[in-house]
CSV table of C-alpha atoms and ligand atoms in Angstrom, one decimal:
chain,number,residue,atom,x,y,z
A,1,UNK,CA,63.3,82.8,92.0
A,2,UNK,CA,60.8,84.9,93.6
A,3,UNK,CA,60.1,88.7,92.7
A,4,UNK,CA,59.0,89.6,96.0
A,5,UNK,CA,63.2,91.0,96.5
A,6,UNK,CA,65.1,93.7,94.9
A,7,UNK,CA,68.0,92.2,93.8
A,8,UNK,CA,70.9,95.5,93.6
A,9,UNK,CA,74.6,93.8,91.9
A,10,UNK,CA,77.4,95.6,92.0
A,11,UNK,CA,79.6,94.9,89.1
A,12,UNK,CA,83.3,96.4,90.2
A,13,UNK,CA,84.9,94.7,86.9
A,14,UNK,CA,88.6,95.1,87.1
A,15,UNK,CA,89.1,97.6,89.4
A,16,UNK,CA,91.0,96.7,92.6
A,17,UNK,CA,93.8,94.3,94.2
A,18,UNK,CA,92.4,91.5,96.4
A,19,UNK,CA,93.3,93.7,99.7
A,20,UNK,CA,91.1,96.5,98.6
A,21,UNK,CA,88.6,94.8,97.5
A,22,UNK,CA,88.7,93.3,100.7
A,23,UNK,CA,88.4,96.4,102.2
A,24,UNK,CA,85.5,97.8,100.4
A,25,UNK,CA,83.5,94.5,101.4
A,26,UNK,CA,84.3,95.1,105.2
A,27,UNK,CA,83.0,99.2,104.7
A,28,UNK,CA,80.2,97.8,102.9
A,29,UNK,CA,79.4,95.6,105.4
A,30,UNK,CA,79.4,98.1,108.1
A,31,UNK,CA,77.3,100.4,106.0
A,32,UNK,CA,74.7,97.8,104.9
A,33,UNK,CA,72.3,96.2,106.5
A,34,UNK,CA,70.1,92.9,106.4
A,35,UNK,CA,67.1,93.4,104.7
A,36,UNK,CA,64.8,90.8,103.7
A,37,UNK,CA,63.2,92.7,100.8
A,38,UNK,CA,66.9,93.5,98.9
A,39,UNK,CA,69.4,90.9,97.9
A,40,UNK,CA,72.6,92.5,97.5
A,41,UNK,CA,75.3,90.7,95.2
A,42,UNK,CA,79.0,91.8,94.9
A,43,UNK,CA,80.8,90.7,91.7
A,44,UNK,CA,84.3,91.5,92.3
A,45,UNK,CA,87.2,90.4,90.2
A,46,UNK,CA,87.8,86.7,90.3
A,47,UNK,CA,91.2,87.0,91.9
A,48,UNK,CA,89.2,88.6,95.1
A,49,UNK,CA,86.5,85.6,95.0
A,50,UNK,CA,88.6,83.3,97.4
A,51,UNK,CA,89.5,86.0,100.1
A,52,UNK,CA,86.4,87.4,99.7
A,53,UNK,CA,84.0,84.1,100.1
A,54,UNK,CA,85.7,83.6,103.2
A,55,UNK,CA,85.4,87.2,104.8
A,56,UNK,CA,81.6,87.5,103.3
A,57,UNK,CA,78.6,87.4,105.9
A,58,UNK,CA,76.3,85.6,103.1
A,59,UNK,CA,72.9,86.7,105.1
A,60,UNK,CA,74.2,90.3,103.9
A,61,UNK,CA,75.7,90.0,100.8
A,62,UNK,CA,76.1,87.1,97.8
A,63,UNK,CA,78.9,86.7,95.6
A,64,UNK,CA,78.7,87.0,91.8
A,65,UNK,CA,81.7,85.6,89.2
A,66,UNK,CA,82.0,89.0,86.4
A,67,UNK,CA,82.1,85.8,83.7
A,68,UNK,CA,82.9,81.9,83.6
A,69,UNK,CA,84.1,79.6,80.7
A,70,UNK,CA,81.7,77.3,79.4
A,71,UNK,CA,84.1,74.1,79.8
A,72,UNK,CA,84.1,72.7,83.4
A,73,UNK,CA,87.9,71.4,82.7
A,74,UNK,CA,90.8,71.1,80.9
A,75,UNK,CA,93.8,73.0,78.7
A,76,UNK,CA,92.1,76.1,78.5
A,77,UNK,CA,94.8,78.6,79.5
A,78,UNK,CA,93.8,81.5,81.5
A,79,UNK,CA,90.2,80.7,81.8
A,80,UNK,CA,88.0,80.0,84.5
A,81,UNK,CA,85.2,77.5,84.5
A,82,UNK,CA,81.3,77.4,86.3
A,83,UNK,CA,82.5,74.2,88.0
A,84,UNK,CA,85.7,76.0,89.5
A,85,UNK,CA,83.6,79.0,90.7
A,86,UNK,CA,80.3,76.7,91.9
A,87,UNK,CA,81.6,77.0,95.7
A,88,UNK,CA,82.5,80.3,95.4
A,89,UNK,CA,79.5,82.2,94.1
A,90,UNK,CA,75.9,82.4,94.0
A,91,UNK,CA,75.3,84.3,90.6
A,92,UNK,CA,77.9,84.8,87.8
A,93,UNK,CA,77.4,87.6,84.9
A,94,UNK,CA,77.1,86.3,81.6
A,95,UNK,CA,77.0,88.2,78.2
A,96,UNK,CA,77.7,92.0,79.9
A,97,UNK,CA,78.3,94.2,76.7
A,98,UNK,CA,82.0,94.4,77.5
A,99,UNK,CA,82.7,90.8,77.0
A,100,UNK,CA,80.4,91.1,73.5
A,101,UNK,CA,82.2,93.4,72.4
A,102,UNK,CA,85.2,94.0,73.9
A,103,UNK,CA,86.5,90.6,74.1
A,104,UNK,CA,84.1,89.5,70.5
A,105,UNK,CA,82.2,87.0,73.2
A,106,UNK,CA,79.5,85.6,70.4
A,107,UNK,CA,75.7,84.1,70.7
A,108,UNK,CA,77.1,80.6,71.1
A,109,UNK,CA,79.5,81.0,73.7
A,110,UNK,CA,76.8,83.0,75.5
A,111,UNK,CA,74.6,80.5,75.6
A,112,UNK,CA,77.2,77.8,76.2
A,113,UNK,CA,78.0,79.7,79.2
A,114,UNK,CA,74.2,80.2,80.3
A,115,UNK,CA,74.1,76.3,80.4
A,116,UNK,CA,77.7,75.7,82.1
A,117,UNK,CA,76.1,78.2,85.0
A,118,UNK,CA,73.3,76.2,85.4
A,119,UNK,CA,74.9,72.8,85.2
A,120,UNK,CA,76.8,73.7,88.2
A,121,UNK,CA,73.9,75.4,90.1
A,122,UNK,CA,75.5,79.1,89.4
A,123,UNK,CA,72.5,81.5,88.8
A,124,UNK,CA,73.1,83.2,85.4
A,125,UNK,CA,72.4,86.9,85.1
A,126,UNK,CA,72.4,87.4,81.3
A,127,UNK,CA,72.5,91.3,80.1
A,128,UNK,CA,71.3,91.8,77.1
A,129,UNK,CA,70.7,95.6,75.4
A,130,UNK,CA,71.7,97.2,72.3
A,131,UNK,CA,74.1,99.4,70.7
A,132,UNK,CA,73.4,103.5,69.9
A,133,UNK,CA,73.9,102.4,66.4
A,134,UNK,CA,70.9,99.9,66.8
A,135,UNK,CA,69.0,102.1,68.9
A,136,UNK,CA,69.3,105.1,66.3
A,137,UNK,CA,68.2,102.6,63.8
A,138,UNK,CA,64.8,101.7,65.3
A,139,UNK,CA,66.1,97.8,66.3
A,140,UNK,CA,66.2,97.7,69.6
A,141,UNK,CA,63.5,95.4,69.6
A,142,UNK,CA,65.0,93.1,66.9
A,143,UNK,CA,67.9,93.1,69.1
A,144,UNK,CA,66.6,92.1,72.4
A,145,UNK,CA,64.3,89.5,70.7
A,146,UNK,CA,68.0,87.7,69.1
A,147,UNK,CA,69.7,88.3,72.2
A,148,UNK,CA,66.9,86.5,74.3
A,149,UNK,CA,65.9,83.9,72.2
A,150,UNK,CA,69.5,83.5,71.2
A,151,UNK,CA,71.4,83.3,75.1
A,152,UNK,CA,68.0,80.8,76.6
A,153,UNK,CA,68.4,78.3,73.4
A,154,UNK,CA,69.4,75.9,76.2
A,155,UNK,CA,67.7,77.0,79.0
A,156,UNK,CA,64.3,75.4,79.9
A,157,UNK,CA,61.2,76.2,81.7
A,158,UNK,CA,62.4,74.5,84.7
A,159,UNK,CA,66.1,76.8,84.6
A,160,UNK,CA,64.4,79.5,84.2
A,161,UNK,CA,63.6,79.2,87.6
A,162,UNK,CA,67.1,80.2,88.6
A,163,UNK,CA,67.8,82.7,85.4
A,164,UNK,CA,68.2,87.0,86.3
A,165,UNK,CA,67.8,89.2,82.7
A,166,UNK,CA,69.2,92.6,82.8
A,167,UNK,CA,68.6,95.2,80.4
A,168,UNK,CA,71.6,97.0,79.9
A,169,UNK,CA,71.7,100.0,76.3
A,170,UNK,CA,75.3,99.5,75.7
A,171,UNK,CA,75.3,103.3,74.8
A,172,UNK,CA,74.2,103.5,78.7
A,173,UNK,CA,77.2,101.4,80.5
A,174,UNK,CA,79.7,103.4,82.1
A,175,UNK,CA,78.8,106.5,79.8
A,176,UNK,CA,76.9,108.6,82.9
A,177,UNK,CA,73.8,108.5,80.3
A,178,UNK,CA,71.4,106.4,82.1
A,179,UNK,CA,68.4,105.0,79.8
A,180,UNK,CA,65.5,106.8,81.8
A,181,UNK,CA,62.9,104.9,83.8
A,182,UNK,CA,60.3,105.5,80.8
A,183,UNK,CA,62.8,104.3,78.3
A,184,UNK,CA,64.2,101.5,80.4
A,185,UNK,CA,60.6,100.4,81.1
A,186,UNK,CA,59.6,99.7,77.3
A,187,UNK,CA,62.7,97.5,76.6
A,188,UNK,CA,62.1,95.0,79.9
A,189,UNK,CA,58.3,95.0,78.8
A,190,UNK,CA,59.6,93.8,75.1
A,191,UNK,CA,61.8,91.2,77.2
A,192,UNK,CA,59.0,90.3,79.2
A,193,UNK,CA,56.8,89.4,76.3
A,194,UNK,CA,59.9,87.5,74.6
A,195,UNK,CA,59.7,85.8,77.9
A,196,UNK,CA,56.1,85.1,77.3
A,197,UNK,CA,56.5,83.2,74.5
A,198,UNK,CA,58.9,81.5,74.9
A,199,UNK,CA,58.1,79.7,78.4
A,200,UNK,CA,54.5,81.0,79.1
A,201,UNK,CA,52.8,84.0,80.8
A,202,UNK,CA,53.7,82.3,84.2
A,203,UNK,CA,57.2,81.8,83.8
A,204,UNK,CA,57.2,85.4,81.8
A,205,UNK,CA,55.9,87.0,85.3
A,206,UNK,CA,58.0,85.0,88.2
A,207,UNK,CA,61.7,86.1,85.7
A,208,UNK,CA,63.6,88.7,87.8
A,209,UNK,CA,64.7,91.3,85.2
A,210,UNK,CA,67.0,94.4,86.3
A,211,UNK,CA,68.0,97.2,84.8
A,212,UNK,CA,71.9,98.6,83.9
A,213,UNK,CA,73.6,101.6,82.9
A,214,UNK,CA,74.6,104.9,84.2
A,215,UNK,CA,72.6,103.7,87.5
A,216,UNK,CA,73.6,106.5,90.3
A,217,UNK,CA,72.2,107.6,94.2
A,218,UNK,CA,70.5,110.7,91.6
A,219,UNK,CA,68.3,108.2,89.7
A,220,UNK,CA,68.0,104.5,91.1
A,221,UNK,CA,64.7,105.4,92.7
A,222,UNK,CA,63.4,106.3,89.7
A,223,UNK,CA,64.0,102.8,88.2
A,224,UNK,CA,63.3,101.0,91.5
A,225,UNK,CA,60.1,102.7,91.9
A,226,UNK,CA,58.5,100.6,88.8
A,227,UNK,CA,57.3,97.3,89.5
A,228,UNK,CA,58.0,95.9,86.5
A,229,UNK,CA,62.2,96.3,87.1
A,230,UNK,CA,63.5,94.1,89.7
A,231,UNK,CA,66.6,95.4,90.5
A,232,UNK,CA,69.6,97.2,89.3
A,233,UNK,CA,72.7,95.9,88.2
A,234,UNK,CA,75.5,99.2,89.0
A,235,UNK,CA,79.2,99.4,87.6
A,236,UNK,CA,80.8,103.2,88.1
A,237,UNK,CA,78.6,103.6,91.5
A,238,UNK,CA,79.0,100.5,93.2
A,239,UNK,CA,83.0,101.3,93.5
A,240,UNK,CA,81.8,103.9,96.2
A,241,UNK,CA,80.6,102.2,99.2
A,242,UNK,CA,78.6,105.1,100.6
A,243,UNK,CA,77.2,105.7,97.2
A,244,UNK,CA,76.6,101.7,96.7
A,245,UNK,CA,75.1,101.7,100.7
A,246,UNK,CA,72.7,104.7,99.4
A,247,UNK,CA,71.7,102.7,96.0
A,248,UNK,CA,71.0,99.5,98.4
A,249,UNK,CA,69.2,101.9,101.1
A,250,UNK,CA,67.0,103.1,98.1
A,251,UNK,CA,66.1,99.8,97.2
A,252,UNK,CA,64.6,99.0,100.6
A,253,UNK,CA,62.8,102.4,100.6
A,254,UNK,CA,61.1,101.8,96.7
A,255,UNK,CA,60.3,98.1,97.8
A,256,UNK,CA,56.9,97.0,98.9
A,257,UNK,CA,57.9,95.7,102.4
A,258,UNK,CA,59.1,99.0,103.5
A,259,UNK,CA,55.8,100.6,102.4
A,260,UNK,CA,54.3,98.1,104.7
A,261,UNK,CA,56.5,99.2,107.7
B,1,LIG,P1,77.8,101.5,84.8
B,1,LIG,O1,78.0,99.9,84.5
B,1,LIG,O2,76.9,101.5,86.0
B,1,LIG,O3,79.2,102.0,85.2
B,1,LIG,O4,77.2,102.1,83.6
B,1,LIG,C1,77.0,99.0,84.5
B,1,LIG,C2,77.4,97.6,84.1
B,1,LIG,O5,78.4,97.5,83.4
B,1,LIG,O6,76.8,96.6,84.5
């Protein structure tokens, strides 16, 4: 994957039936339009996916499962697995804070599901980002390092090449305190270097890595502006399509084709 596109995802977890969520994608689509700088993704609940693969213009927008099991098939009640979602999706979210904690999703099923995604050609956007108990504590660091080294133990150089990070402070999702561009900007250099290690300066540099939290129409340019964050992944403000059309509209303002035009 190139970094030459801002890649803006809008995370609507479970919020919606299938007919609004149809809805939203038709205002969206009328409010959005093709850029080749941004790549816009839309993960809405999986009930939606079907509908919403077939009413989906995939030139404007891309398709991204909120989670996947790591098992392509079998008797695992109420679960739903990479190889189920391959023809229905582009991306799929893996590791978001609210299945770590909410739903106790540990290291090895994250990294069980990294390698289901990429088995069946799903690109795996892995969040990673730590508590305000860790934060407070000084470990940030220590946690991004475990989270990184721990979710790629079965991804290799070559995957990597289909692999999104985002950063995303727990103590920043869905609380309206957004990390600060300063702030987020240290953490996705520390991931970057993790990156650097572990697969080499090259690989380190071509890794899309996006920023989450708190992201709103008041401070995405502030984020998008750096060069070092690819892209934003948005929960609370990507239920709004005006306000999700103005984040995306942002996006092709901060990016370096625009400043071309
Ligand atoms: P938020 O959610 O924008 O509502 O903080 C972000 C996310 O969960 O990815």
């Amino acid at each position: 994957m190139t970094r030459n596109k801002k890649l803006v995802i809008g995370n609507w977890k479970m919020n919606f039936t299938v007919h609004e969520a149809s809805l939203l994608l038709n205002k969206l689509s009328k409010l959005i339009k093709i850029r080749h700088d941004v790549e816009v993704v839309l993960a809405p609940p999986m009930i939606a996916l079907q509908t919403l693969s077939l009413q989906v213009d995939l030139r404007q927008f891309k398709l991204a499962a909120q989670n996947l099991y790591w098992r392509d098939h079998g008797a695992y009640t109420g679960e739903t697995s990479a190889s189920q979602l391959r023809s229905l999706v582009k991306y799929a979210i893996i590791g978001h804070s609210e299945r770590r904690n909410i739903f106790g999703e540990n290291g090895k099923e994250i990294r069980s599901k990294m390698a289901a995604a990429i088995r069946n050609n799903i690109c795996p956007i892995l969040c990673v980002g730590e508590n305000a108990i860790e934060r407070a504590s000084g470990e940030t660091y220590d946690v991004l390092h475990d989270q990184i080294v721990g979710g790629l133990a079965n991804i290799t150089s070559h995957d990597m090449e289909n692999v999104v990070i985002a950063y995303e402070p727990v103590w920043a999702v869905g609380t309206g305190k957004d990390a600060t561009p300063d702030g987020a900007l240290a953490a996705i250099k520390s991931i970057r270097s993790q990156l650097r290690h572990l697969y080499g300066d090259k690989k380190a540099k071509e890794t899309k890595v996006l920023y989450g939290g708190s992201v709103n129409t008041d401070v995405a340019a502030g984020y998008l502006s750096l060069g070092e964050i690819d892209g934003l992944l948005v929960g609370e403000a990507s239920l709004d399509a005006n306000a999700f059309s103005r984040i995306v509209g942002i996006a092709h303002r901060e990016s370096g084709e625009s400043r071309r035009e």
